[in-house]
């Protein structure tokens, strides 16, 4: 049977006693210690290493924020607390998670359309920076601040007239529910300043999951240009500029890792030639999947092996209810295989072509389609890579009642 390619296994995974090892332990040991599969396993070392590489490539004055929606698992947040500069949240639920992880609200910014009054109130009272998404939201925030006797810390999220090219998810350019159209920003900023807001500058997010360094470099220079124009129109230097992120990770066959060195080099040049309006601004990037995506593996166990019309199926105890993206049902048009392995036979040669499916009673529940893998039997562990971001919390774990997966940080 002809196989279909699978995505590239991220760097940093190697075989120990023939098994996939994460954080110095074998997949079997990790599953046994957790006492359950399916299980998301996140690696401290790989998260730390990624942040270190990023720091080395970026100019010192560009801070790194973590967008916690990518992975809000508490031990992951606690691990990242000393490693990144800021945290971006998208709801009061994420605010609670960040606070439970001991993160100082002064380091948190809150973006997202449709912030409810109670969410604005919780954020303003805690001293979180609001990335304001509309003039209506700005007015509500100022009224709530007045009632609480607190000056809201507010930045404006800009809906720019350009986007990050080749981005997996476009979030800027044209009509959008996100941010304030660039031409409306100066008036809203003047209103917030006049009303006595603690002005925190601008947030310009242009897209996600870009692997092309040139596209990121171009978007970043457009962001700096727009920020300068807006600062001039507002009439004050910017205290802060969140430049967005968009750094992608390879998921699929043929995907090449982002050329971080090129992005870093271009940022060094930009930072040296900043316009006056931005010279005093605190600058940061906000990244989600780039920091944690490749540091996570989804482990599930084979519970049945069967043939149907010439196709061998490994039926696992996992599935799309935990790892929706790997099934191809999270914003992809054409389904392609994520990187996958038989975890307890990690260094074995590929020996057969199999489709790995989940336990849900729906044909959507595929983890790998006709992958060329070492033999997999009942009881074996399957590893699906790139599971550190948008896995556990971005999948419909209530669907079909199998329950949620375990999570561990090793
Ligand atoms: C989702 C999101 C991010 C993180 O995106 P990644 O692709 O995971 O890096 C950052 N900023 C904003 C505003 C977002 O909505």
XYZ file of C-alpha atoms and ligand atoms in Angstrom:
425
model
C 0.000 0.000 0.000
C 1.332 3.436 -0.902
C 1.986 5.570 2.151
C 1.372 9.265 2.690
C 4.131 11.396 4.166
C 4.014 12.555 7.756
C 5.233 15.866 9.153
C 8.783 16.337 10.438
C 9.484 15.212 14.019
C 10.675 18.329 15.854
C 14.272 18.604 17.035
C 15.127 17.463 20.529
C 13.470 14.040 20.551
C 15.681 10.994 20.657
C 15.529 7.300 21.499
C 16.341 5.977 24.956
C 16.279 2.187 25.327
C 14.633 2.146 21.925
C 11.803 4.381 23.071
C 10.899 7.984 22.509
C 12.276 9.915 25.446
C 11.014 13.216 26.786
C 12.828 15.020 29.577
C 15.141 12.031 30.018
C 12.326 9.516 30.579
C 10.951 6.947 28.182
C 7.411 7.249 26.893
C 6.459 4.034 28.768
C 7.849 5.373 32.036
C 5.984 8.647 31.605
C 2.708 6.890 30.797
C 3.146 4.489 33.723
C 3.929 7.317 36.146
C 0.884 9.261 34.970
C -1.229 6.141 35.317
C -3.233 6.959 32.231
C -3.320 7.480 28.521
C -4.096 9.537 26.522
C -1.657 12.017 27.887
C -0.111 15.301 26.826
C 3.548 15.418 27.793
C 5.316 18.782 27.771
C 9.069 19.181 28.103
C 10.560 21.850 30.362
C 13.905 21.544 28.600
C 12.466 22.072 25.147
C 10.436 25.105 26.243
C 13.489 26.616 27.934
C 15.716 25.861 24.950
C 13.318 27.523 22.544
C 13.107 30.665 24.623
C 16.907 30.720 24.907
C 17.306 30.481 21.106
C 14.822 33.280 20.690
C 16.591 35.544 23.185
C 19.878 34.920 21.428
C 18.432 35.894 18.066
C 16.441 38.956 19.154
C 17.736 42.372 20.172
C 17.775 42.702 23.971
C 15.248 45.460 23.958
C 12.555 43.337 22.345
C 10.630 41.519 25.031
C 8.955 38.151 24.604
C 5.350 37.672 25.663
C 3.638 34.319 25.862
C 0.067 34.087 24.537
C -1.273 31.635 27.078
C -4.167 30.415 24.971
C -1.615 28.203 23.194
C -1.161 26.184 26.386
C -2.480 27.398 29.745
C -1.505 24.265 31.727
C -0.538 25.601 35.134
C 2.878 23.926 35.437
C 3.729 25.275 31.964
C 2.753 28.800 33.049
C 4.767 28.435 36.237
C 7.748 27.212 34.262
C 7.503 30.162 31.883
C 6.940 32.779 34.574
C 10.656 33.611 34.956
C 11.519 32.934 31.305
C 9.353 35.440 29.416
C 8.607 39.112 29.949
C 4.852 39.266 29.597
C 1.762 37.145 29.232
C -1.175 37.721 26.913
C -4.589 36.542 27.957
C -7.879 36.458 26.073
C -10.480 36.053 28.834
C -11.021 36.431 32.566
C -10.727 32.646 32.785
C -7.178 32.955 31.476
C -6.601 35.820 33.920
C -7.491 33.459 36.765
C -5.156 30.778 35.398
C -2.330 33.304 35.132
C -2.932 34.566 38.653
C -3.062 31.009 40.010
C 0.328 30.450 38.380
C 1.664 33.397 40.358
C 2.041 35.756 37.411
C 2.082 39.446 38.347
C -0.919 41.126 36.635
C 1.319 44.089 35.793
C 2.968 41.771 33.238
C -0.344 40.721 31.680
C -2.175 42.181 28.704
C -5.695 41.254 27.708
C -6.777 41.197 24.055
C -9.925 39.740 22.569
C -13.168 41.029 21.084
C -16.248 40.835 23.285
C -14.754 41.444 26.708
C -17.677 41.433 29.143
C -18.064 44.128 31.811
C -17.161 41.670 34.566
C -14.012 40.718 32.645
C -13.047 44.359 32.174
C -13.650 44.930 35.848
C -11.500 41.979 36.955
C -8.690 43.062 34.632
C -8.802 46.755 35.578
C -8.953 45.984 39.290
C -5.946 43.667 38.965
C -3.896 46.205 36.966
C -3.847 44.223 33.723
C -3.302 46.167 30.484
C -6.365 46.067 28.250
C -5.724 45.862 24.545
C -8.821 47.797 23.616
C -10.719 46.399 20.644
C -13.261 49.176 19.981
C -14.338 52.655 21.037
C -17.321 51.095 22.833
C -15.008 48.890 24.841
C -12.821 51.909 25.637
C -15.836 53.809 26.968
C -16.970 50.844 29.067
C -13.461 50.429 30.472
C -13.243 54.110 31.457
C -16.669 53.958 33.132
C -15.695 50.826 35.062
C -12.364 52.393 36.061
C -14.250 55.460 37.314
C -16.559 53.311 39.383
C -13.641 51.327 40.853
C -11.492 54.408 41.395
C -8.713 52.828 39.295
C -7.041 54.330 36.218
C -7.376 51.632 33.584
C -4.145 50.676 31.853
C -5.095 50.715 28.198
C -3.412 50.054 24.886
C -5.285 50.041 21.600
C -5.270 46.979 19.442
C -4.959 48.164 15.868
C -6.565 46.443 12.905
C -3.850 47.209 10.371
C -4.429 47.586 6.645
C -1.889 44.871 5.895
C -1.471 41.274 6.914
C 1.189 38.714 7.549
C 1.614 36.999 4.181
C 1.453 33.225 4.124
C -0.019 33.297 7.575
C -2.017 30.234 8.650
C -4.607 32.467 10.251
C -5.114 35.995 9.017
C -6.035 38.445 11.699
C -5.310 41.820 10.126
C -6.282 43.579 6.886
C -9.782 44.561 5.772
C -12.936 44.186 7.846
C -12.213 42.326 11.077
C -13.849 41.859 14.476
C -10.360 42.325 15.992
C -8.861 45.677 16.850
C -9.673 49.227 15.863
C -9.283 50.261 12.226
C -6.008 52.159 11.939
C -7.633 55.442 10.856
C -9.865 55.461 13.939
C -7.024 54.875 16.386
C -5.849 58.488 16.915
C -9.312 59.709 17.974
C -9.796 56.822 20.371
C -6.302 57.322 21.819
C -7.019 61.035 22.375
C -10.282 60.159 24.082
C -8.543 57.658 26.411
C -5.747 60.120 27.206
C -8.217 62.933 27.876
C -10.236 60.668 30.158
C -7.115 59.920 32.193
C -6.356 56.354 31.132
C -2.900 54.995 31.939
C -1.859 54.980 28.278
C 0.048 51.842 27.275
C 0.429 52.353 23.528
C -0.437 50.007 20.694
C -0.879 46.336 19.939
C -0.599 45.335 16.286
C -1.117 41.649 15.569
C -0.959 40.667 11.916
C -1.329 36.893 11.815
C -0.216 33.460 12.914
C 1.720 30.376 11.853
C 4.062 31.959 9.301
C 7.146 29.947 8.360
C 8.502 32.460 5.876
C 11.054 34.789 7.474
C 10.697 37.396 4.719
C 6.954 37.632 5.325
C 7.524 38.146 9.045
C 10.250 40.732 8.411
C 7.977 42.626 6.043
C 5.048 42.541 8.481
C 7.296 43.765 11.300
C 8.580 46.688 9.314
C 5.005 47.568 8.351
C 4.041 47.377 12.023
C 6.825 49.782 13.024
C 5.916 52.185 10.226
C 2.241 52.159 11.168
C 3.054 52.574 14.862
C 5.185 55.620 14.032
C 2.421 57.172 11.904
C -0.168 56.551 14.601
C 2.072 57.889 17.381
C 2.565 61.072 15.359
C -1.161 61.412 14.743
C -1.831 60.860 18.457
C 0.816 63.459 19.236
C 2.791 61.544 21.857
C 5.666 59.072 21.771
C 4.466 55.527 22.353
C 5.109 54.085 25.824
C 4.778 50.560 24.494
C 4.353 48.650 21.251
C 3.304 45.021 21.107
C 4.440 44.068 17.609
C 2.456 40.838 17.387
C 4.089 37.532 16.580
C 3.081 35.016 13.995
C 6.166 32.784 14.209
C 5.094 29.368 12.949
C 6.289 25.811 13.519
C 6.555 22.992 10.957
C 3.591 20.647 11.196
C 3.385 19.040 7.797
C 5.538 17.220 5.232
C 7.678 19.783 3.434
C 7.332 22.496 6.094
C 10.689 24.118 6.857
C 11.409 25.683 10.245
C 11.325 29.459 10.431
C 14.712 31.083 9.773
C 14.930 32.773 13.154
C 18.398 34.189 12.516
C 17.097 36.239 9.572
C 14.169 37.564 11.561
C 16.521 38.465 14.417
C 19.010 40.188 12.096
C 16.296 42.331 10.516
C 14.979 43.287 13.959
C 18.466 44.359 15.068
C 18.572 46.702 12.066
C 15.081 48.055 12.697
C 15.772 48.653 16.359
C 18.900 50.642 15.541
C 16.979 52.918 13.198
C 13.805 53.480 15.195
C 11.881 56.698 14.535
C 11.750 59.256 17.366
C 8.184 58.305 18.285
C 9.305 54.762 19.110
C 12.712 55.335 20.637
C 11.457 55.193 24.199
C 8.786 52.566 23.563
C 8.921 49.212 25.281
C 8.825 46.702 22.432
C 7.621 43.132 22.584
C 6.593 40.174 20.488
C 3.759 37.890 21.509
C 4.173 34.248 20.672
C 2.146 31.178 21.428
C 2.857 28.030 19.460
C 6.443 28.989 18.677
C 7.321 28.773 22.371
C 5.492 25.593 23.310
C 4.098 23.801 20.250
C 7.069 21.562 19.507
C 7.710 20.934 23.220
C 4.575 18.805 23.578
C 3.732 15.240 22.556
C 0.331 13.577 22.665
C 0.652 9.956 23.764
C -2.129 7.459 23.231
C -2.298 3.691 23.342
C -3.286 1.201 20.673
C -6.385 -0.640 21.815
C -7.233 -2.492 18.628
C -5.594 -3.490 15.394
C -7.804 -4.398 12.474
C -7.938 -4.634 8.704
C -10.593 -3.320 6.400
C -10.428 -3.735 2.639
C -6.665 -3.873 2.701
C -6.091 -0.995 5.114
C -4.642 -1.722 8.549
C -6.046 0.423 11.319
C -4.432 1.056 14.649
C -7.317 2.142 16.838
C -6.126 4.167 19.814
C -7.634 5.409 23.055
C -6.956 8.975 21.851
C -8.412 11.089 19.098
C -9.675 14.403 17.854
C -11.421 15.136 21.151
C -7.925 15.888 22.506
C -5.858 16.718 19.459
C -8.321 18.200 17.007
C -5.635 19.877 14.931
C -3.857 16.588 14.171
C -7.115 15.196 12.791
C -7.167 18.035 10.262
C -10.316 19.644 11.579
C -8.888 22.822 13.132
C -8.668 25.392 10.365
C -7.044 23.273 7.650
C -8.532 22.816 4.196
C -6.717 19.682 3.087
C -5.959 17.040 5.684
C -2.248 16.219 6.010
C -0.412 14.058 8.513
C 1.165 15.520 11.614
C 4.481 13.987 12.694
C 3.708 10.668 14.397
C 5.671 7.695 15.741
C 5.285 4.408 17.563
C 6.690 5.792 20.797
C 7.891 2.566 22.366
C 9.630 1.557 19.116
C 11.054 4.973 18.300
C 14.291 3.748 16.728
C 12.759 0.821 14.820
C 12.569 0.903 11.032
C 9.266 1.546 9.346
C 7.712 -1.794 8.498
C 4.122 -1.234 7.447
C 1.594 1.281 6.219
C -1.173 1.947 8.722
C -3.885 4.443 9.445
C -3.944 5.539 13.058
C -7.377 6.522 14.259
C -8.981 7.616 17.497
C -11.751 5.976 19.464
C -14.519 8.373 18.423
C -17.313 7.011 16.314
C -16.796 9.468 13.470
C -14.755 9.190 10.262
C -13.204 12.581 11.113
C -11.207 10.969 13.880
C -7.918 10.236 12.139
C -4.496 10.805 13.677
C -2.529 9.562 10.670
C -3.613 8.489 7.238
C -1.576 5.659 5.646
C 1.609 6.419 7.521
C 4.757 4.327 7.067
C 5.602 3.256 10.636
C 7.251 0.460 12.630
C 4.792 -2.280 13.459
C 2.218 -1.231 16.049
C 0.341 -3.684 18.228
C -2.282 -3.542 20.932
C -0.699 -1.936 23.995
C 1.865 0.091 22.042
C 2.133 3.829 22.529
C 1.603 6.239 19.666
C 3.175 9.706 19.834
C 1.692 12.599 17.905
C 4.115 15.530 17.883
C 3.512 19.298 17.788
C 1.008 18.836 20.589
C 2.284 21.524 22.932
C -0.004 24.246 21.584
C -3.710 24.267 20.754
C -4.121 20.645 21.856
C -5.750 19.977 25.192
C -7.681 23.251 25.406
C -8.478 23.680 21.722
C -10.153 20.311 21.249
C -13.749 19.241 21.976
C -13.022 17.003 24.961
C -16.715 16.593 25.806
C -17.532 15.240 22.348
C -18.660 11.603 22.635
C -18.002 11.416 26.327
C -14.563 9.813 26.429
C -13.290 12.528 28.760
C -10.236 14.713 28.703
C -6.604 13.673 28.436
C -4.055 13.876 31.218
C -1.287 16.473 31.101
C 2.195 16.405 32.570
C 5.249 18.622 32.412
C 8.476 16.623 32.589
C -3.618 33.576 19.174
C -2.877 34.808 19.348
C -1.499 34.778 19.541
C -0.692 33.511 19.507
O -0.675 32.949 18.240
P 0.376 31.808 17.881
O 0.102 31.482 16.479
O 0.130 30.676 18.794
O 1.728 32.389 18.101
C -0.869 35.957 19.776
N -1.549 37.114 19.812
C -2.873 37.191 19.604
C -3.562 38.496 19.633
C -3.578 36.049 19.358
O -4.899 36.112 19.134
